[in-house]
Coordinates of C-alpha atoms in Angstrom, one line a residue:
M1 CA 19.1 -20.3 3.8
S2 CA 22.3 -20.5 1.8
E3 CA 23.7 -17.8 -0.5
P4 CA 22.5 -18.0 -4.2
T5 CA 24.9 -19.9 -6.4
A6 CA 23.5 -19.3 -9.9
E7 CA 23.9 -15.6 -10.2
T8 CA 24.5 -13.0 -13.0
P9 CA 28.1 -13.2 -14.2
I10 CA 29.5 -10.2 -15.9
P11 CA 31.2 -10.7 -19.3
T12 CA 34.8 -9.5 -19.4
R13 CA 34.6 -8.1 -23.0
E14 CA 34.0 -4.4 -23.0
T15 CA 34.3 -2.8 -26.4
G16 CA 33.2 0.1 -28.5
E17 CA 30.7 2.5 -27.2
I18 CA 30.3 0.8 -23.8
E19 CA 34.0 1.2 -23.1
A20 CA 33.7 4.9 -23.8
A21 CA 30.7 5.1 -21.5
A22 CA 32.9 4.3 -18.6
T23 CA 34.7 7.6 -18.8
P24 CA 33.8 10.4 -16.3
T25 CA 32.9 12.7 -19.3
A26 CA 30.3 10.3 -20.5
E27 CA 28.9 9.8 -17.0
A28 CA 28.3 13.5 -16.6
K29 CA 26.1 13.8 -19.7
G30 CA 23.2 11.7 -18.4
P31 CA 21.3 8.7 -19.6
L32 CA 20.0 10.4 -22.8
S33 CA 23.5 11.3 -24.1
P34 CA 25.7 9.1 -26.3
P35 CA 26.3 6.2 -25.9
Y36 CA 23.3 5.6 -23.7
R37 CA 20.6 7.5 -25.7
W38 CA 18.9 4.8 -27.7
L39 CA 19.2 2.1 -25.1
S40 CA 17.6 4.5 -22.5
I41 CA 14.8 5.4 -25.0
G42 CA 14.2 1.7 -25.7
M43 CA 13.9 0.8 -22.1
F44 CA 11.7 3.8 -21.3
S45 CA 9.4 2.8 -24.2
L46 CA 8.8 -0.6 -22.5
I47 CA 8.0 1.1 -19.2
F48 CA 5.7 3.4 -21.0
L49 CA 3.7 0.5 -22.5
A50 CA 3.4 -1.3 -19.1
A51 CA 2.3 2.0 -17.5
F52 CA -0.4 2.6 -20.0
E53 CA -1.8 -0.9 -19.7
A54 CA -1.7 -0.7 -15.8
M55 CA -3.5 2.7 -15.7
A56 CA -6.1 1.6 -18.2
V57 CA -6.9 -1.7 -16.6
T58 CA -7.1 -0.3 -13.1
T59 CA -9.6 2.3 -14.3
V60 CA -12.0 0.0 -16.1
M61 CA -11.8 -3.0 -13.7
P62 CA -14.9 -2.0 -11.7
I63 CA -16.9 -2.0 -15.0
V64 CA -15.5 -5.3 -16.0
A65 CA -16.3 -6.9 -12.6
R66 CA -19.9 -5.7 -12.7
E67 CA -20.5 -6.7 -16.3
L68 CA -19.0 -10.2 -15.8
D69 CA -20.8 -10.6 -12.4
G70 CA -17.4 -10.9 -10.7
I71 CA -17.5 -8.3 -7.9
A72 CA -16.4 -11.0 -5.5
L73 CA -13.3 -11.7 -7.6
F74 CA -12.4 -8.0 -8.0
A75 CA -9.3 -8.1 -5.7
L76 CA -8.3 -11.6 -7.1
A77 CA -8.2 -10.1 -10.6
F78 CA -5.3 -7.9 -9.4
A79 CA -3.7 -10.4 -7.1
V80 CA -3.4 -13.2 -9.8
P81 CA -1.0 -11.3 -12.1
L82 CA 1.1 -10.2 -9.2
A83 CA 1.4 -13.8 -7.9
A84 CA 2.2 -15.0 -11.4
G85 CA 4.8 -12.3 -11.6
I86 CA 6.8 -14.0 -8.8
V87 CA 7.2 -17.1 -11.0
G88 CA 7.9 -15.0 -14.1
M89 CA 10.7 -13.0 -12.4
V90 CA 12.5 -16.1 -11.1
I91 CA 12.4 -17.6 -14.6
A92 CA 13.4 -14.4 -16.3
G93 CA 16.3 -13.8 -13.9
N94 CA 17.7 -17.3 -14.4
W95 CA 17.1 -17.1 -18.2
T96 CA 18.8 -13.7 -18.3
D97 CA 21.8 -15.1 -16.5
R98 CA 22.2 -17.9 -19.0
S99 CA 21.2 -16.2 -22.3
G100 CA 21.2 -12.4 -21.8
P101 CA 18.0 -10.3 -21.7
L102 CA 16.8 -10.6 -25.3
P103 CA 15.2 -14.1 -25.2
S104 CA 13.2 -13.3 -22.0
L105 CA 12.2 -9.9 -23.4
I106 CA 10.9 -11.4 -26.7
T107 CA 9.1 -14.2 -24.9
A108 CA 7.5 -11.6 -22.6
A109 CA 6.2 -9.6 -25.5
V110 CA 4.6 -12.7 -27.0
L111 CA 3.0 -13.7 -23.6
F112 CA 1.9 -10.1 -23.1
V113 CA -0.1 -10.2 -26.4
I114 CA -1.6 -13.6 -25.5
G115 CA -2.7 -12.5 -22.1
L116 CA -4.3 -9.3 -23.4
L117 CA -6.1 -11.3 -26.1
I118 CA -7.5 -13.8 -23.5
A119 CA -8.6 -11.0 -21.2
G120 CA -10.0 -8.8 -24.0
T121 CA -12.2 -11.6 -25.4
A122 CA -13.3 -12.9 -22.0
T123 CA -17.0 -13.5 -21.4
D124 CA -16.8 -14.5 -17.7
M125 CA -14.5 -13.5 -14.9
T126 CA -12.7 -16.8 -14.7
V127 CA -11.4 -16.5 -18.3
L128 CA -10.4 -12.8 -17.6
I129 CA -8.4 -13.9 -14.6
I130 CA -6.7 -16.6 -16.7
G131 CA -5.7 -13.8 -19.2
R132 CA -4.4 -11.7 -16.2
F133 CA -2.3 -14.7 -15.1
V134 CA -0.6 -14.9 -18.5
H135 CA -0.1 -11.2 -18.5
G136 CA 1.4 -11.3 -15.0
L137 CA 4.0 -13.8 -16.2
S138 CA 5.0 -11.6 -19.1
G139 CA 5.1 -8.3 -17.3
A140 CA 7.4 -9.7 -14.7
A141 CA 9.8 -11.1 -17.3
V142 CA 10.6 -7.6 -18.4
I143 CA 11.7 -6.0 -15.1
V144 CA 14.7 -8.2 -14.1
P145 CA 16.5 -7.9 -17.5
L146 CA 16.1 -4.1 -17.5
Y147 CA 17.6 -3.9 -14.0
V148 CA 20.5 -6.1 -15.0
I149 CA 21.1 -3.8 -18.1
V150 CA 21.1 -0.8 -15.8
A151 CA 23.6 -2.4 -13.5
R152 CA 26.0 -3.5 -16.3
V153 CA 25.8 -0.7 -18.8
Y154 CA 25.3 2.5 -16.7
P155 CA 27.9 3.8 -14.2
E156 CA 26.7 4.1 -10.6
A157 CA 26.4 7.9 -10.8
L158 CA 23.7 7.6 -13.5
R159 CA 21.6 4.8 -12.1
A160 CA 19.3 7.0 -9.9
R161 CA 18.6 9.1 -13.0
V162 CA 17.9 6.1 -15.1
F163 CA 15.3 4.9 -12.6
A164 CA 13.9 8.4 -12.4
G165 CA 13.5 8.1 -16.2
F166 CA 11.5 4.9 -15.7
A167 CA 9.2 6.9 -13.4
A168 CA 9.0 9.7 -16.0
A169 CA 7.8 7.2 -18.5
W170 CA 4.7 6.9 -16.4
V171 CA 3.7 10.5 -16.8
I172 CA 1.9 10.5 -20.2
P173 CA 0.2 7.2 -19.4
S174 CA -0.9 8.5 -16.1
I175 CA -2.3 11.7 -17.7
I176 CA -4.1 10.1 -20.6
G177 CA -4.4 6.4 -19.7
P178 CA -7.3 6.6 -17.2
A179 CA -9.3 9.1 -19.3
V180 CA -8.7 7.2 -22.6
A181 CA -9.7 3.9 -20.9
G182 CA -12.8 5.4 -19.4
V183 CA -13.9 6.8 -22.7
I184 CA -13.3 3.6 -24.6
A185 CA -15.2 1.6 -22.0
E186 CA -18.1 4.0 -22.0
V187 CA -18.4 4.6 -25.8
F188 CA -17.3 1.2 -27.1
S189 CA -16.6 -1.6 -24.6
W190 CA -14.1 -2.4 -21.9
H191 CA -12.9 -5.3 -24.2
W192 CA -11.1 -2.8 -26.4
V193 CA -9.1 -1.4 -23.5
F194 CA -7.3 -4.8 -23.5
L195 CA -7.3 -5.4 -27.2
G196 CA -6.2 -1.9 -28.1
V197 CA -3.0 -2.2 -26.1
I198 CA -1.9 -5.1 -28.4
A199 CA -1.3 -2.5 -31.2
L200 CA 1.3 -0.8 -29.0
V201 CA 3.4 -3.9 -28.5
A202 CA 5.1 -4.1 -31.9
P203 CA 6.4 -0.4 -31.9
A204 CA 7.7 -0.8 -28.4
A205 CA 9.5 -4.0 -29.3
A206 CA 11.0 -2.4 -32.4
M207 CA 12.4 0.4 -30.3
V208 CA 14.0 -1.7 -27.6
V209 CA 15.6 -4.6 -29.4
P210 CA 18.1 -2.8 -31.7
P211 CA 19.8 -0.9 -28.8
I212 CA 20.0 -4.0 -26.7
V213 CA 21.6 -5.9 -29.6
R214 CA 24.3 -3.1 -29.9
V215 CA 25.3 -3.6 -26.3
R216 CA 25.1 -7.4 -26.3
E217 CA 28.9 -7.7 -25.6
K218 CA 28.3 -6.1 -22.3
I219 CA 25.2 -7.9 -21.2
Q220 CA 25.5 -11.4 -22.8
G221 CA 24.6 -14.4 -20.6
D222 CA 26.7 -17.3 -19.6
P223 CA 25.4 -20.8 -20.7
V224 CA 27.4 -22.4 -18.0
V225 CA 24.9 -21.0 -15.5
A226 CA 22.5 -23.8 -14.6
W227 CA 18.8 -23.7 -14.6
S228 CA 17.8 -23.2 -10.9
L229 CA 14.7 -25.5 -10.9
G230 CA 14.7 -25.4 -7.1
R231 CA 14.1 -21.6 -7.1
V232 CA 11.4 -22.0 -9.7
G233 CA 9.7 -24.5 -7.5
W234 CA 9.9 -22.2 -4.5
A235 CA 8.5 -19.4 -6.7
V236 CA 5.5 -21.6 -7.7
L237 CA 4.8 -22.5 -4.1
T238 CA 5.0 -18.8 -3.1
A239 CA 2.6 -17.8 -5.9
T240 CA 0.2 -20.6 -5.0
A241 CA 0.2 -19.6 -1.3
A242 CA -0.4 -16.0 -2.3
L243 CA -3.4 -17.0 -4.4
G244 CA -4.6 -19.2 -1.5
L245 CA -4.5 -16.2 0.7
S246 CA -6.5 -14.3 -1.8
L247 CA -9.2 -17.0 -1.9
S248 CA -9.4 -17.4 1.9
K249 CA -12.1 -14.9 2.1
E250 CA -14.5 -17.3 0.2
F251 CA -14.5 -19.7 3.2
V252 CA -16.9 -19.3 6.2
D253 CA -15.6 -18.6 9.7
P254 CA -13.5 -19.9 11.2
W255 CA -12.0 -21.6 8.2
R256 CA -11.2 -18.4 6.4
W257 CA -8.7 -17.5 9.1
V258 CA -7.3 -21.0 9.2
V259 CA -6.7 -21.0 5.4
A260 CA -5.2 -17.5 5.6
A261 CA -2.9 -18.4 8.4
V262 CA -1.6 -21.5 6.6
A263 CA -1.2 -19.5 3.4
I264 CA 0.8 -16.8 5.2
A265 CA 3.0 -19.5 6.8
L266 CA 3.7 -21.0 3.4
I267 CA 4.5 -17.6 1.9
V268 CA 7.1 -17.0 4.6
V269 CA 8.7 -20.5 4.2
A270 CA 8.6 -20.5 0.3
A271 CA 9.8 -16.9 -0.1
R272 CA 13.0 -17.2 1.9
P273 CA 15.1 -18.9 -0.8
L274 CA 14.0 -16.1 -3.3
L275 CA 15.1 -13.2 -1.1
P276 CA 18.5 -12.2 0.4
V277 CA 19.5 -13.7 3.7
G278 CA 18.0 -11.7 6.5
T279 CA 15.2 -10.1 4.5
L280 CA 12.3 -11.4 6.7
R281 CA 14.0 -10.2 9.9
A282 CA 14.8 -6.8 8.4
A283 CA 18.6 -7.2 8.7
R284 CA 20.3 -3.8 8.1
G285 CA 21.3 -2.8 4.6
L286 CA 20.3 -4.7 1.6
P287 CA 17.9 -7.2 3.3
A288 CA 15.9 -4.4 4.9
T289 CA 15.8 -2.5 1.6
V290 CA 14.2 -5.5 -0.1
L291 CA 11.7 -5.8 2.7
L292 CA 10.8 -2.1 2.7
R293 CA 10.1 -2.4 -1.1
L294 CA 7.7 -5.3 -0.3
I295 CA 6.0 -3.3 2.5
V296 CA 5.5 0.0 0.7
A297 CA 4.3 -1.7 -2.5
G298 CA 1.7 -3.5 -0.4
A299 CA 0.5 -0.2 1.2
F300 CA 0.4 1.8 -2.1
F301 CA -0.9 -0.8 -4.6
G302 CA -3.2 -2.3 -2.0
S303 CA -4.9 1.1 -1.9
E304 CA -4.6 2.1 -5.6
I305 CA -7.1 -0.5 -7.0
Y306 CA -9.9 0.6 -4.7
L307 CA -9.7 4.4 -5.4
P308 CA -11.5 4.4 -8.8
Y309 CA -13.9 1.8 -7.3
L310 CA -14.6 4.2 -4.4
F311 CA -15.3 7.1 -6.6
M312 CA -17.6 5.2 -9.0
E313 CA -19.6 3.4 -6.3
R314 CA -20.0 6.1 -3.6
Y315 CA -19.7 9.3 -5.6
E316 CA -21.1 8.0 -8.9
F317 CA -18.2 9.2 -11.0
S318 CA -17.8 8.1 -14.6
A319 CA -14.9 5.7 -15.3
S320 CA -12.9 8.5 -17.0
L321 CA -13.4 10.9 -14.1
A322 CA -12.7 8.3 -11.4
G323 CA -9.5 7.4 -13.2
A324 CA -8.3 11.0 -12.9
V325 CA -7.1 10.3 -9.3
L326 CA -4.5 8.0 -10.8
T327 CA -3.3 10.8 -13.0
G328 CA -2.3 13.0 -10.2
A329 CA -0.3 10.3 -8.5
G330 CA 1.5 9.3 -11.7
V331 CA 2.6 12.9 -12.4
S332 CA 3.7 13.5 -8.8
W333 CA 5.6 10.1 -8.7
A334 CA 7.6 11.2 -11.8
I335 CA 8.3 14.7 -10.4
A336 CA 9.5 13.4 -7.0
S337 CA 11.6 10.7 -8.8
W338 CA 13.2 13.4 -10.9
L339 CA 13.9 15.4 -7.7
Q340 CA 15.6 12.6 -5.8
G341 CA 17.7 11.9 -8.9
R342 CA 18.9 15.6 -8.9
L343 CA 19.6 15.6 -5.2
G344 CA 22.0 12.6 -5.6
D345 CA 24.2 12.0 -2.6
R346 CA 22.9 15.1 -0.7
V347 CA 20.0 12.8 0.4
S348 CA 21.1 9.3 1.4
N349 CA 19.1 6.3 0.4
A350 CA 18.0 5.7 4.0
Q351 CA 16.8 9.3 4.3
A352 CA 14.9 9.1 1.1
V353 CA 13.1 5.9 2.2
M354 CA 12.3 7.4 5.6
V355 CA 10.8 10.6 4.1
G356 CA 8.8 8.6 1.5
S357 CA 7.5 6.2 4.1
V358 CA 6.3 9.0 6.4
L359 CA 4.7 10.9 3.6
L360 CA 3.0 7.8 2.2
T361 CA 1.5 7.0 5.7
I362 CA 0.1 10.5 6.1
S363 CA -1.4 10.4 2.6
L364 CA -3.1 7.0 3.2
V365 CA -4.6 8.4 6.4
G366 CA -6.1 11.2 4.3
V367 CA -7.6 8.6 1.9
L368 CA -8.9 6.6 4.9
A369 CA -10.6 9.7 6.3
V370 CA -12.4 10.2 3.0
A371 CA -13.7 6.6 2.9
A372 CA -14.6 6.6 6.6
F373 CA -16.4 9.9 6.8
T374 CA -17.5 10.4 3.2
L375 CA -15.5 13.6 2.8
H376 CA -15.2 15.6 -0.4
P377 CA -13.5 13.4 -3.0
A378 CA -11.1 16.2 -3.8
I379 CA -9.4 15.4 -0.5
A380 CA -8.7 11.9 -1.7
F381 CA -7.3 13.2 -4.9
V382 CA -4.9 15.5 -3.1
A383 CA -3.9 12.8 -0.6
W384 CA -3.3 10.3 -3.4
T385 CA -1.2 12.8 -5.3
F386 CA 1.1 13.1 -2.3
A387 CA 1.1 9.3 -2.0
G388 CA 2.5 9.2 -5.6
A389 CA 5.2 11.7 -4.7
A390 CA 6.1 9.6 -1.6
M391 CA 6.6 6.6 -3.8
G392 CA 8.5 8.5 -6.5
F393 CA 10.9 9.9 -3.9
M394 CA 11.9 6.6 -2.3
Y395 CA 11.3 3.9 -5.0
P396 CA 14.3 4.6 -7.1
R397 CA 16.5 4.6 -4.0
H398 CA 15.4 1.0 -3.2
S399 CA 16.9 0.0 -6.6
V400 CA 20.0 2.2 -6.3
A401 CA 20.7 0.8 -2.8
V402 CA 20.3 -2.8 -3.8
L403 CA 22.6 -2.4 -6.8
G404 CA 25.1 -0.5 -4.7
L405 CA 25.2 -3.1 -2.0
S406 CA 25.2 -6.1 -4.3
P407 CA 28.4 -7.9 -5.2
V408 CA 28.7 -8.4 -9.0
S409 CA 27.9 -12.0 -8.7
A410 CA 24.6 -11.3 -7.0
Q411 CA 23.1 -8.5 -9.1
G412 CA 20.7 -10.7 -10.9
F413 CA 19.5 -12.5 -7.8
N414 CA 19.1 -9.3 -5.8
S415 CA 17.4 -7.4 -8.6
A416 CA 14.9 -10.3 -9.0
A417 CA 14.4 -10.3 -5.2
L418 CA 13.5 -6.6 -5.2
S419 CA 10.8 -7.1 -7.9
I420 CA 9.6 -10.4 -6.3
G421 CA 9.2 -8.5 -3.0
E422 CA 7.1 -5.8 -4.8
S423 CA 4.8 -8.4 -6.3
L424 CA 4.5 -10.4 -3.1
G425 CA 3.8 -7.3 -1.0
A426 CA 1.1 -6.0 -3.4
S427 CA -0.6 -9.4 -3.9
S428 CA -0.6 -10.1 -0.1
A429 CA -1.9 -6.7 0.7
L430 CA -4.8 -7.1 -1.8
A431 CA -5.6 -10.5 -0.3
V432 CA -5.6 -9.2 3.3
T433 CA -7.7 -6.2 2.5
A434 CA -10.3 -8.4 0.8
L435 CA -10.2 -10.8 3.7
V436 CA -10.7 -8.1 6.3
S437 CA -13.4 -6.2 4.5
S438 CA -15.4 -9.4 4.0
A439 CA -15.1 -10.3 7.7
V440 CA -16.1 -7.0 9.3
A441 CA -19.4 -5.2 9.3
A442 CA -17.8 -1.8 8.6
S443 CA -17.8 -0.1 5.2
A444 CA -15.7 -2.2 2.8
F445 CA -13.6 0.8 1.7
T446 CA -12.9 1.8 5.3
A447 CA -11.6 -1.7 6.1
D448 CA -9.5 -1.8 2.9
F449 CA -7.8 1.5 3.6
S450 CA -7.4 0.8 7.3
V451 CA -5.3 -2.3 6.4
T452 CA -3.0 -0.3 4.1
V453 CA -2.5 2.4 6.7
V454 CA -1.3 -0.2 9.1
I455 CA 1.1 -1.6 6.5
A456 CA 2.5 1.9 5.8
L457 CA 3.1 2.4 9.5
V458 CA 5.3 -0.8 9.6
A459 CA 7.3 0.8 6.8
V460 CA 7.9 3.9 8.9
V461 CA 9.2 1.8 11.8
L462 CA 11.6 -0.2 9.6
A463 CA 12.8 2.5 7.3
P464 CA 15.9 3.4 9.3
R465 CA 17.2 -0.1 8.8
V466 CA 17.8 0.6 5.1
R467 CA 21.0 2.3 6.3
P468 CA 23.8 -0.4 6.3
R469 CA 26.1 -0.9 9.3
D470 CA 29.2 1.2 9.1

């Protein structure tokens, strides 16, 4: 695979507040001090909205699947937006390179509303999954522009704290999102969980657009950059293969394994042009960092969607109570993210990823024990809270490491690759858990969490490779 050629060029004009931001005095004040304050708040508001929607939908999806007679498509309802996100991120990255972040952000907001409207008015599972597909395209289109903004506007010393702020934006949604979603689904209807989020889009957009306009001289695109239709094509093939992997469980033996093997082979081939050279062989430094993001995302998010389902099916929890497990992980994620930001260079990126990977594995073993032996659900809550802390401690360091190891001309490509890896890892993990649980006679939840524990163990083995060669 050749190096990317259509990357994210950096404009040379640096004026006004942004020039002042480059001084050491400005750097020391943090992301919420002038001249960063309103830009940071605007970006945090977008993350807040995405977090609220994610927490709410994860909580009510078991109810949705039962009401729409779509239990068999439960995992697919989560895998589809993740697969769509692969395409959305490639398009958003290329568009941001050409036109700056505003066009892709505005388009993402419109698609976000359309996706929620389709899902919120769905009367069968197929229509809901179509809505989730549109939503997946839009959610992904936000991430890459935000990463590019962080790389161009904020000095390197502040980037870990900005990403910690992204994690902090999950705290309130993690606390109130599951409970609010559960109450709405129980008292009114799950439809309003989707439709109600639409009312939050306009205020979030109003907060983020003005500060981005003020720094447009720093983050403007370059129309000379060509549309990379080849990468879009590879992204579509990757997403299609990921969905094929998700659907493989619907076939009878031995065809389910044949379809799964072909889908995995296609994913490997199609994803290579979307990732840095050496990613799939875990080459030291940046490639291994992108791969580790893919793996830990698969382990964590592949487990997360089944936890409320486990509590509701086996322990007969209400939707609001079952969603409380997500609250603990969201809060611990934010706290651990804040901690790693304060530690700074005292903990290297490789050390943070190693600690996080080990803690995540131990936590998932605890969740597996609850599922396998029907232990008290409080054990799963505690274990998942530690899993959130593990992710919060290492997740920002993936982003910091990639930006720090990227040449200026590759910031857009590598930022997109990091997010693509996250979506690909999560969607593939969801597909494999569904495939394994449908093929074995053991408890479905036991099979699901066994798969994610194995994935987390791979992360532990590869974590030392995040450290680049001297």
